[in-house]
PDB file of C-alpha atoms in Angstrom:
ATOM      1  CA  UNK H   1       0.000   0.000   0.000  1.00 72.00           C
ATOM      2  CA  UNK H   2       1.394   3.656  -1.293  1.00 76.00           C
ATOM      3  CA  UNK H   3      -0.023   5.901   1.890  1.00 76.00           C
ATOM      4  CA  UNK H   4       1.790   8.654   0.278  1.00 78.00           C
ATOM      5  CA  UNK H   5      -0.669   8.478  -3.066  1.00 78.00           C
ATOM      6  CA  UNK H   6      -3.314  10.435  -3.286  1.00 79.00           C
ATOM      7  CA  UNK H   7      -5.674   7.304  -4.062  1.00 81.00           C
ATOM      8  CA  UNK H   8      -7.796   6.105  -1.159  1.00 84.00           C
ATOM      9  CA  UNK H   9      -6.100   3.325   0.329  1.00 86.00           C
ATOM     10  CA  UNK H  10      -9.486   1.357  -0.082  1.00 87.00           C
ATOM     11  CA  UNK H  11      -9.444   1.675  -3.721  1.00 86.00           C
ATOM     12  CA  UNK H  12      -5.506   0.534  -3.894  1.00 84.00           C
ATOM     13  CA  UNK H  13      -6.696  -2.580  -1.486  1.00 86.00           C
ATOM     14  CA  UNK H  14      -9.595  -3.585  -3.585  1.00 86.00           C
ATOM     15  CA  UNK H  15      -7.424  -2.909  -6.836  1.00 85.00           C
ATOM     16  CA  UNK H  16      -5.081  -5.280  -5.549  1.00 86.00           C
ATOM     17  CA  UNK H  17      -7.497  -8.049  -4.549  1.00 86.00           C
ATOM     18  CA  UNK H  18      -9.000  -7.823  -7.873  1.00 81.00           C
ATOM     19  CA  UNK H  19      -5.785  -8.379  -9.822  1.00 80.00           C
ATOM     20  CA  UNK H  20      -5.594 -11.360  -7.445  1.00 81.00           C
ATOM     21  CA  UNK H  21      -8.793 -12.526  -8.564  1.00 76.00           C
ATOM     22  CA  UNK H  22      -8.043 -11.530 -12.451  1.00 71.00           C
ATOM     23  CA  UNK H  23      -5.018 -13.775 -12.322  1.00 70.00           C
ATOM     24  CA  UNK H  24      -6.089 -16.943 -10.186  1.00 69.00           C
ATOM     25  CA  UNK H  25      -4.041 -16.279  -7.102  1.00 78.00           C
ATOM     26  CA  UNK H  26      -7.490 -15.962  -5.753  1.00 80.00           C
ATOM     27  CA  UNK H  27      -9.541 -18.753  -6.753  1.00 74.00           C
ATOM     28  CA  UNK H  28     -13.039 -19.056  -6.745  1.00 73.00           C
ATOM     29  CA  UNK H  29     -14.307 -20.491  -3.642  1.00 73.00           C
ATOM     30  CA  UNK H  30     -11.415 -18.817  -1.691  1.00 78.00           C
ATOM     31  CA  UNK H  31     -12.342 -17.417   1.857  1.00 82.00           C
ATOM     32  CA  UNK H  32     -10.666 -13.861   2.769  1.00 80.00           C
ATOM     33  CA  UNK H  33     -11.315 -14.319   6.534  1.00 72.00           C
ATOM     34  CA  UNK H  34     -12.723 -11.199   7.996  1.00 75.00           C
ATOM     35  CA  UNK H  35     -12.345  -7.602   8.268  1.00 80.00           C
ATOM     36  CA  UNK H  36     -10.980  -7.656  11.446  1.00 81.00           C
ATOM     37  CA  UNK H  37      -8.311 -10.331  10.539  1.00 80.00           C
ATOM     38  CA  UNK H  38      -7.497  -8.823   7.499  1.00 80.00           C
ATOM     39  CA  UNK H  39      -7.106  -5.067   8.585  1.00 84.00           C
ATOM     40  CA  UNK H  40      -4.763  -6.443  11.377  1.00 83.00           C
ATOM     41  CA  UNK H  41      -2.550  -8.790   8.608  1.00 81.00           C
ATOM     42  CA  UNK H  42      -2.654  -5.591   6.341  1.00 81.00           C
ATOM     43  CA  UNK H  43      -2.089  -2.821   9.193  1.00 85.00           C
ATOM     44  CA  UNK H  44      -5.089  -0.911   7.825  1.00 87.00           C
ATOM     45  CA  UNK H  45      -8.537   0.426   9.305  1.00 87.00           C
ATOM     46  CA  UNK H  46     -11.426  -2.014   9.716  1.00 87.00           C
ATOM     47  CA  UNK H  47     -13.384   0.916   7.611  1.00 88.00           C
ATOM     48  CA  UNK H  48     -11.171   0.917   5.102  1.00 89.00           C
ATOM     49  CA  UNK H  49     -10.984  -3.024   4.088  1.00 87.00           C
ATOM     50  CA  UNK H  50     -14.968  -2.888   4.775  1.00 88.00           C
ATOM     51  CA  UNK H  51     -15.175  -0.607   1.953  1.00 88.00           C
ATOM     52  CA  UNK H  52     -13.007  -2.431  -0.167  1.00 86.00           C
ATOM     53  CA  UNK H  53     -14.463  -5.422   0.012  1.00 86.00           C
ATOM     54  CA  UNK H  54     -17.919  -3.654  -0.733  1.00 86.00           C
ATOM     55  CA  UNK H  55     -16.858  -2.430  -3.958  1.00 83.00           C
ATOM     56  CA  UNK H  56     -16.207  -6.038  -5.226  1.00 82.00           C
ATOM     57  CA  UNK H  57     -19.272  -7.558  -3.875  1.00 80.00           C
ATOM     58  CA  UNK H  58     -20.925  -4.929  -5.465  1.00 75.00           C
ATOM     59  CA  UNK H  59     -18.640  -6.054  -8.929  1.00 70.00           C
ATOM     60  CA  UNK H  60     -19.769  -9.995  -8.429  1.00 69.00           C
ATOM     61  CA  UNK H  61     -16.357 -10.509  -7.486  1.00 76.00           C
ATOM     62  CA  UNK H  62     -17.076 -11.308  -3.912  1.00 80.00           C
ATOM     63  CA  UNK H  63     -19.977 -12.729  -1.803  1.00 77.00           C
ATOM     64  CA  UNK H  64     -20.306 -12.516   1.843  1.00 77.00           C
ATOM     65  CA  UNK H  65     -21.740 -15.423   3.326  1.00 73.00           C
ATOM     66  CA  UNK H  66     -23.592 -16.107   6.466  1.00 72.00           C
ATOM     67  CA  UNK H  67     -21.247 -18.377   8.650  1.00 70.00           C
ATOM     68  CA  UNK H  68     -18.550 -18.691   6.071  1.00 71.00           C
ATOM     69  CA  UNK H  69     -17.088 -15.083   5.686  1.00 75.00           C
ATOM     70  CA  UNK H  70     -16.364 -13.222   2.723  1.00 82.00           C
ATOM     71  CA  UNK H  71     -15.718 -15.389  -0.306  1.00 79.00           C
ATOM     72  CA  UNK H  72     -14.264 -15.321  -4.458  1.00 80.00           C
ATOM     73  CA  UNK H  73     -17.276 -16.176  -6.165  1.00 71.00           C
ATOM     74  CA  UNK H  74     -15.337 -15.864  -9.946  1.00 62.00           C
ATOM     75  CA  UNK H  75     -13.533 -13.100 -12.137  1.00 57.00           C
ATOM     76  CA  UNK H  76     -15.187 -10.665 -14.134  1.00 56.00           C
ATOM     77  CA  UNK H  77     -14.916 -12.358 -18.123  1.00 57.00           C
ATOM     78  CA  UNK H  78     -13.149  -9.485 -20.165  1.00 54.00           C
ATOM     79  CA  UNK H  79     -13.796  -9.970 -23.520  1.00 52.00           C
ATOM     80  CA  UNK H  80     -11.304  -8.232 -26.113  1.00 51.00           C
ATOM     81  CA  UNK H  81     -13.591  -6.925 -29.146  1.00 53.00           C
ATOM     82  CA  UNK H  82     -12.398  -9.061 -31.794  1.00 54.00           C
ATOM     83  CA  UNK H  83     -13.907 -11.640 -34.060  1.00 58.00           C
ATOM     84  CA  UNK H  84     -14.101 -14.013 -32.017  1.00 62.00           C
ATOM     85  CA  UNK H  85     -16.588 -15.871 -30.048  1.00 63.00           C
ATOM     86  CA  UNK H  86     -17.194 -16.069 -26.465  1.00 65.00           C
ATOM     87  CA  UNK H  87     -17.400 -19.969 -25.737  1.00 62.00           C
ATOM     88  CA  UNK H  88     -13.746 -19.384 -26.874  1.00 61.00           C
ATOM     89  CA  UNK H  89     -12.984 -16.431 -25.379  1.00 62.00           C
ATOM     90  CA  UNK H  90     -14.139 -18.033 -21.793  1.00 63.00           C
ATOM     91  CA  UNK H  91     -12.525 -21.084 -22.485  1.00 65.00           C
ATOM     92  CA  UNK H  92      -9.196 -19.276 -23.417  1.00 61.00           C
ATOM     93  CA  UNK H  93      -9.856 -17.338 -19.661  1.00 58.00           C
ATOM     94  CA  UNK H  94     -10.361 -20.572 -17.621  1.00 61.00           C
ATOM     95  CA  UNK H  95     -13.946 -19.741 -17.318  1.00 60.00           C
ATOM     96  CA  UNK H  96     -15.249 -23.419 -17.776  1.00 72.00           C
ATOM     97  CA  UNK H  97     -17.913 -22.444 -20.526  1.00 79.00           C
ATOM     98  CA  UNK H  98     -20.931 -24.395 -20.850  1.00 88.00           C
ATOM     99  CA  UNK H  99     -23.958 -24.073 -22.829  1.00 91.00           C
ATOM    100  CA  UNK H 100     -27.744 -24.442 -22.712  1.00 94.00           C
ATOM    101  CA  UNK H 101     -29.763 -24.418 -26.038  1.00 95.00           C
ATOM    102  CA  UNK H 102     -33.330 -23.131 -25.477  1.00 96.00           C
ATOM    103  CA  UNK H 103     -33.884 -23.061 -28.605  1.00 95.00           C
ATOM    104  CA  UNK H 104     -32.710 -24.699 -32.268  1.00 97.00           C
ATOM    105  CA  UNK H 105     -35.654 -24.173 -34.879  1.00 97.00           C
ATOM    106  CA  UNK H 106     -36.542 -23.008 -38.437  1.00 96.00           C
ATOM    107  CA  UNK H 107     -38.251 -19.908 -38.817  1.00 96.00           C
ATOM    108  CA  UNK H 108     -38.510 -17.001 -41.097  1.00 96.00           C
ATOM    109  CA  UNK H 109     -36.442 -14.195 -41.724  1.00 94.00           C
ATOM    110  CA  UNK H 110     -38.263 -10.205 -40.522  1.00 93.00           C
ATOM    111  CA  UNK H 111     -37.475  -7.555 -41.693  1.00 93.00           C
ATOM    112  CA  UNK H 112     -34.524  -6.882 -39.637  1.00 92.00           C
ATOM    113  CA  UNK H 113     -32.815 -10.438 -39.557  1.00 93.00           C
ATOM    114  CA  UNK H 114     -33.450 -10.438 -43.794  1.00 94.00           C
ATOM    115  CA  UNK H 115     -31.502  -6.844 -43.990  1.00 92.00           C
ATOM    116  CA  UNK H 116     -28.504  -7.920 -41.922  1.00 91.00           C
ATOM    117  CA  UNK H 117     -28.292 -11.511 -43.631  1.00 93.00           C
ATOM    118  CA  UNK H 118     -28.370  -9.964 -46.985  1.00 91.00           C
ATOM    119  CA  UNK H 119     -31.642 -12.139 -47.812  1.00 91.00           C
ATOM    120  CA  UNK H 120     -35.192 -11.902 -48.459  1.00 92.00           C
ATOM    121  CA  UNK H 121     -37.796 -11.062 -46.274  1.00 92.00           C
ATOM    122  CA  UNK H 122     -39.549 -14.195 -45.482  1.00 94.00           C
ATOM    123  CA  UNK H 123     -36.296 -16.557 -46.294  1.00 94.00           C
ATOM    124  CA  UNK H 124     -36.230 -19.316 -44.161  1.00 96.00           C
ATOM    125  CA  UNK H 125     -32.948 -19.567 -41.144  1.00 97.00           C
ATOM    126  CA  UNK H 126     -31.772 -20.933 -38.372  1.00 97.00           C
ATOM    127  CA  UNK H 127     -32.747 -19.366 -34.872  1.00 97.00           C
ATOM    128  CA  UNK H 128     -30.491 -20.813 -32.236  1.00 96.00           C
ATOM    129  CA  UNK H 129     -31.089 -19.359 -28.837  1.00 96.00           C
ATOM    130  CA  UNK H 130     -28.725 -20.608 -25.564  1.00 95.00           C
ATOM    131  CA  UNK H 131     -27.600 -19.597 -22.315  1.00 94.00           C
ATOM    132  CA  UNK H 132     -23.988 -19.403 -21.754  1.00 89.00           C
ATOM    133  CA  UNK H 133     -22.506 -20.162 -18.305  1.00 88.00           C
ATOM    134  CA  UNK H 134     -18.971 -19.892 -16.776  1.00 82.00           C
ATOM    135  CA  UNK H 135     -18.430 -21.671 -13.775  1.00 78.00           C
ATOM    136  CA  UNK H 136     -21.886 -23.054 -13.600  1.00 81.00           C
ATOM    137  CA  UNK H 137     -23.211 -19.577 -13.682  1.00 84.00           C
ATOM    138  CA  UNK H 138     -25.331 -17.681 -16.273  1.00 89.00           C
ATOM    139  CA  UNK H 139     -23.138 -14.988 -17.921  1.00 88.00           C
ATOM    140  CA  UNK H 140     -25.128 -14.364 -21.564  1.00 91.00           C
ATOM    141  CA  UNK H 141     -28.322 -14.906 -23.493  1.00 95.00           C
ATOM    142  CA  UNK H 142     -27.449 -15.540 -26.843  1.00 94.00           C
ATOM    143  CA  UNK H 143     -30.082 -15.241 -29.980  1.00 96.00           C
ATOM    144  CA  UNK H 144     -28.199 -16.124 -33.817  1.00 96.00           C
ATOM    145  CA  UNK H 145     -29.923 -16.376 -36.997  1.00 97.00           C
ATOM    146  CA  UNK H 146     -27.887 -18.342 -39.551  1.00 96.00           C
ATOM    147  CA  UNK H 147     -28.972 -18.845 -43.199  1.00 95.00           C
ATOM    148  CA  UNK H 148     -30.977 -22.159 -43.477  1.00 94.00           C
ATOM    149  CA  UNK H 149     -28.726 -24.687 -45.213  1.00 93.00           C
ATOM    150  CA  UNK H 150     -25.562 -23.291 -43.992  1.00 93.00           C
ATOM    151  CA  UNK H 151     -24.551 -25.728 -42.244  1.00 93.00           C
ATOM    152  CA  UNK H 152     -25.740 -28.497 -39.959  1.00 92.00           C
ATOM    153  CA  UNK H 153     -26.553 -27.006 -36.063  1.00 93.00           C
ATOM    154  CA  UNK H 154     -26.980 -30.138 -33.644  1.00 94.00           C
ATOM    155  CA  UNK H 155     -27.960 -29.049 -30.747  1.00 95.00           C
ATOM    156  CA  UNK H 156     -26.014 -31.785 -28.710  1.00 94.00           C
ATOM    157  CA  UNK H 157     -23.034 -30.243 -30.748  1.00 93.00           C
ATOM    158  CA  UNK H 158     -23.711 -26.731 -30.010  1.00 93.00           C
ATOM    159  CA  UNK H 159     -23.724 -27.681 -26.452  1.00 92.00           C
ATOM    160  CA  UNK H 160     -20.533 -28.869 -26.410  1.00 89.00           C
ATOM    161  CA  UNK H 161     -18.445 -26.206 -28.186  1.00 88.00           C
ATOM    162  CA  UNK H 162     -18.868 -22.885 -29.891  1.00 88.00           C
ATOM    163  CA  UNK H 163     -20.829 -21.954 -32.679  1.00 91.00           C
ATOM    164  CA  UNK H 164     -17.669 -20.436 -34.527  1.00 90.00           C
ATOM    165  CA  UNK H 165     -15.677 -23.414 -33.791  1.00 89.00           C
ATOM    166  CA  UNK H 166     -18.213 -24.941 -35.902  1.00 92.00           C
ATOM    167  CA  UNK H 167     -18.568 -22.745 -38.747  1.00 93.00           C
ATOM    168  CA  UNK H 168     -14.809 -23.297 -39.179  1.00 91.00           C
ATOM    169  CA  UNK H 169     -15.140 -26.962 -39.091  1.00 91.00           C
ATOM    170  CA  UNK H 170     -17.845 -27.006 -41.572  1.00 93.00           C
ATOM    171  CA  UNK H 171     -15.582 -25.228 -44.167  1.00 94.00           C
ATOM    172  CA  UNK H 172     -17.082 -21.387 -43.644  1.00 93.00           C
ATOM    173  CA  UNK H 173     -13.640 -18.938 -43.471  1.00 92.00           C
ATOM    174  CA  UNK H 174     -14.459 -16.094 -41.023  1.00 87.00           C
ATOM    175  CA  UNK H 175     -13.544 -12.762 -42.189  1.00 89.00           C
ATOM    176  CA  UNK H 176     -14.686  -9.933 -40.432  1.00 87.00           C
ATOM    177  CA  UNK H 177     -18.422  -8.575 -38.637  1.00 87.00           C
ATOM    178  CA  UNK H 178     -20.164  -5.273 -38.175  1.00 88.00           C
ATOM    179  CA  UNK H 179     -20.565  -5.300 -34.381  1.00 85.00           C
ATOM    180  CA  UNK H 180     -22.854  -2.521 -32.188  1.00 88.00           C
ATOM    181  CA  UNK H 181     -22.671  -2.526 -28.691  1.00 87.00           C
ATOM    182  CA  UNK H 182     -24.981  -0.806 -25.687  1.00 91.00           C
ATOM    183  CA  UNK H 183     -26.655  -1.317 -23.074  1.00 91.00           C
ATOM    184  CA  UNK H 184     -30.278  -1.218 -20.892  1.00 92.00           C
ATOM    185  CA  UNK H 185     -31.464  -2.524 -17.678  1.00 94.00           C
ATOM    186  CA  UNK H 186     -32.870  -6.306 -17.569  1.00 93.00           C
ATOM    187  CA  UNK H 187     -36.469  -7.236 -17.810  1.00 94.00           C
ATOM    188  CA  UNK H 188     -38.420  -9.328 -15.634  1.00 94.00           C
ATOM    189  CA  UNK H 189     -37.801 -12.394 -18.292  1.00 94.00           C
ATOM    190  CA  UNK H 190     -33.736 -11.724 -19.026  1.00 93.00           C
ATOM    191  CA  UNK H 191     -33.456 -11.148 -14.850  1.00 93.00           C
ATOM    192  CA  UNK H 192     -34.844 -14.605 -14.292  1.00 93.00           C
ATOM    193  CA  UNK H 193     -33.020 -16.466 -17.094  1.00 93.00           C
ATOM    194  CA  UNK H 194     -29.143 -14.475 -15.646  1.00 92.00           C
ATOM    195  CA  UNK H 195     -30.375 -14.276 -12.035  1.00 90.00           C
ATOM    196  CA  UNK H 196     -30.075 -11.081 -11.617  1.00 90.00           C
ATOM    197  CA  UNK H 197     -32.251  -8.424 -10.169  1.00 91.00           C
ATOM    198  CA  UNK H 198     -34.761  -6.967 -12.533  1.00 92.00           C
ATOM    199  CA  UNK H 199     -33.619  -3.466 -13.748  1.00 93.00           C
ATOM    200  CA  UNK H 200     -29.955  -4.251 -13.406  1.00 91.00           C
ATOM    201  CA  UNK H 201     -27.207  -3.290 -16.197  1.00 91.00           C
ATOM    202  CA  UNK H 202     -26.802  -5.203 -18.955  1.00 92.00           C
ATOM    203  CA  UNK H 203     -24.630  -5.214 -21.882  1.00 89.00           C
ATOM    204  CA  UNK H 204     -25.584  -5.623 -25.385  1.00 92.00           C
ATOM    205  CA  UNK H 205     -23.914  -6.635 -28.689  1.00 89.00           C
ATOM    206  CA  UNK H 206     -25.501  -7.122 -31.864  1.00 92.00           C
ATOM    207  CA  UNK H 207     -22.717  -8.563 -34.620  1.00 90.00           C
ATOM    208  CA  UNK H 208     -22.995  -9.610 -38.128  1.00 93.00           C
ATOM    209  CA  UNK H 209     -20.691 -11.560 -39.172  1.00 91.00           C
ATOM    210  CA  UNK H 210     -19.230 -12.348 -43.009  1.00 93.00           C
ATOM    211  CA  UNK H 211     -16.990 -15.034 -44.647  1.00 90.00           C
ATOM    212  CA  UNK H 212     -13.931 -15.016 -46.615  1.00 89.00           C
ATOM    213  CA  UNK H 213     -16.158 -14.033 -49.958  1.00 88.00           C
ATOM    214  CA  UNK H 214     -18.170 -11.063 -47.738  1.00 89.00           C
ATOM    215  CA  UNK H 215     -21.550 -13.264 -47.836  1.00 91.00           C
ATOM    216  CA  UNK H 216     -23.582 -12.621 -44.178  1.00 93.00           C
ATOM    217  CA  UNK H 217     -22.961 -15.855 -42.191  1.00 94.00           C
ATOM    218  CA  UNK H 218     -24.789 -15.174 -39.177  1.00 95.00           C
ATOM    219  CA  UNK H 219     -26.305 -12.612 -36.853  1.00 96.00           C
ATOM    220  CA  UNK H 220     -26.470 -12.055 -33.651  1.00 94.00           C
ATOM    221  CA  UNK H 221     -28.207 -10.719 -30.747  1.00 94.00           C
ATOM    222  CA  UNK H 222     -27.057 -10.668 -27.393  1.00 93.00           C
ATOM    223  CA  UNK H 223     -27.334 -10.202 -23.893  1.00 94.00           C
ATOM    224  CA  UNK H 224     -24.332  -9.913 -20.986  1.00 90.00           C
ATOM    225  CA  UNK H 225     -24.280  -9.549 -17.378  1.00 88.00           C
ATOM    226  CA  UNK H 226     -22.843  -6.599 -16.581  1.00 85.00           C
ATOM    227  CA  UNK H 227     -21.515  -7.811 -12.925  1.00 79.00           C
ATOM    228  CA  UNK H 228     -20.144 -10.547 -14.583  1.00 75.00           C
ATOM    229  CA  UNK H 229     -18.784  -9.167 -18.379  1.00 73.00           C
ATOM    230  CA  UNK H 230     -17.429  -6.316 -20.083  1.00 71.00           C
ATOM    231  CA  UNK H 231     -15.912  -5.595 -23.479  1.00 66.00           C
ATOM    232  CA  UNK H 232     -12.219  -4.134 -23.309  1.00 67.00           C
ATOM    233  CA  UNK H 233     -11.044  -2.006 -26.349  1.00 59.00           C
ATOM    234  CA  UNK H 234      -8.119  -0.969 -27.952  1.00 61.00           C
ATOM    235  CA  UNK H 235      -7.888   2.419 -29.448  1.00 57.00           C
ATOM    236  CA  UNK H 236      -5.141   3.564 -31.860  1.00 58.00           C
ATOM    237  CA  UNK H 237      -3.952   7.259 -33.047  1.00 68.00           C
ATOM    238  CA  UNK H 238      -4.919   7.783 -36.676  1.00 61.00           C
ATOM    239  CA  UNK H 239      -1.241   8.442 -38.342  1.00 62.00           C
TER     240      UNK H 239
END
């Protein structure tokens, strides 16, 4: 701890113990012991730590826990905006990815799916819906539409791996995607489905993506936890 820098030495505390988490020192399921132990073994105020540890229970970082103490529940997933997809993405992170399908059906294409897929109005695709988990818990709904014939979606397949991984194995060269992100609080529905509270922050990304000869492969819809997610950029000065 700096006590000579002018950041609060709450903030430096909780900094630390995030990189911890970030970087597996602290693994999920760790106990910290309690403020009073921990303010002695760090010579700081009880007030201080308290706060500290607030600020990542209020991330999803930590949980307190009746009888148990203050525990790692997981790291927040930070996802590099790139083309690639987030079963891999988690997988690369240690997240332990798994998948749900809710959905894997033919329907028709509206007005908004046909204009991103380069396609007629009415044109029959795919519509695969799932629920992506890390460490057993929900992290993002997921909604793609993928041009009917494509390729062959299994659902037992699509719950064992990512729907990139295979895209590449059925041939299709991935080139590059059109990607919009935002965000908006959770409805009563997408609350239940990523236990969270109803109302709280979630991120949103809507990608199309193309092949290798620019022809609209898929398009996608998606919702992310906020406590649990966030996109991380890298910006470059324009020569």
């Amino acid at each position: 701890m700096d006590r000579s820098s002018p950041v609060p030495l709450y903030f430096q505390l909780a900094q630390q113990l995030e990189a911890a988490i970030e970087n597996g020192k602290l693994a999920p399921g760790s106990l910290l012991g309690n403020e009073i132990e921990l303010a002695g073994r760090l010579g700081l105020s009880r007030p201080t730590v308290r706060q500290a540890i607030q600020s990542l229970v209020d991330k999803g970082l930590l949980v307190r826990r009746r009888g148990i103490g203050t525990q790692v529940v997981h790291s927040q997933v930070k996802r590099p905006l790139e083309l690639s997809s987030l079963y891999d993405d988690l997988e690369a992170a240690g997240q332990k990815p798994a998948t749900r399908v809710l959905r894997n059906v033919i329907t028709h294409a509206d007005a908004e799916i046909a204009a991103a897929l380069g396609i007629a109005e009415g044109a029959e695709v795919v519509l695969v819906e799932r629920l992506r988990l890390a460490h057993g818990e929900p992290v993002a709904h997921l909604r793609n539409h993928i041009p009917a014939g494509l390729l062959e979606l299994e659902t037992a397949r699509l719950e064992e791996t990512g729907l990139y991984r295979m895209m590449r194995s059925a041939g299709i060269t991935l080139h590059s995607a059109r990607q919009a992100v935002g965000a908006r609080a959770a409805t009563a529905e997408e609350a239940a489905r990523l236990d969270e509270p109803e109302g709280a922050p979630l991120l949103t990304m809507e990608r199309t993506t193309f092949d290798d000869t620019g022809r609209a492969v898929e398009f996608g819809s998606h919702v992310y936890r906020a406590s649990r997610y966030a996109f991380e950029f890298q910006l470059l000065v324009r020569p």
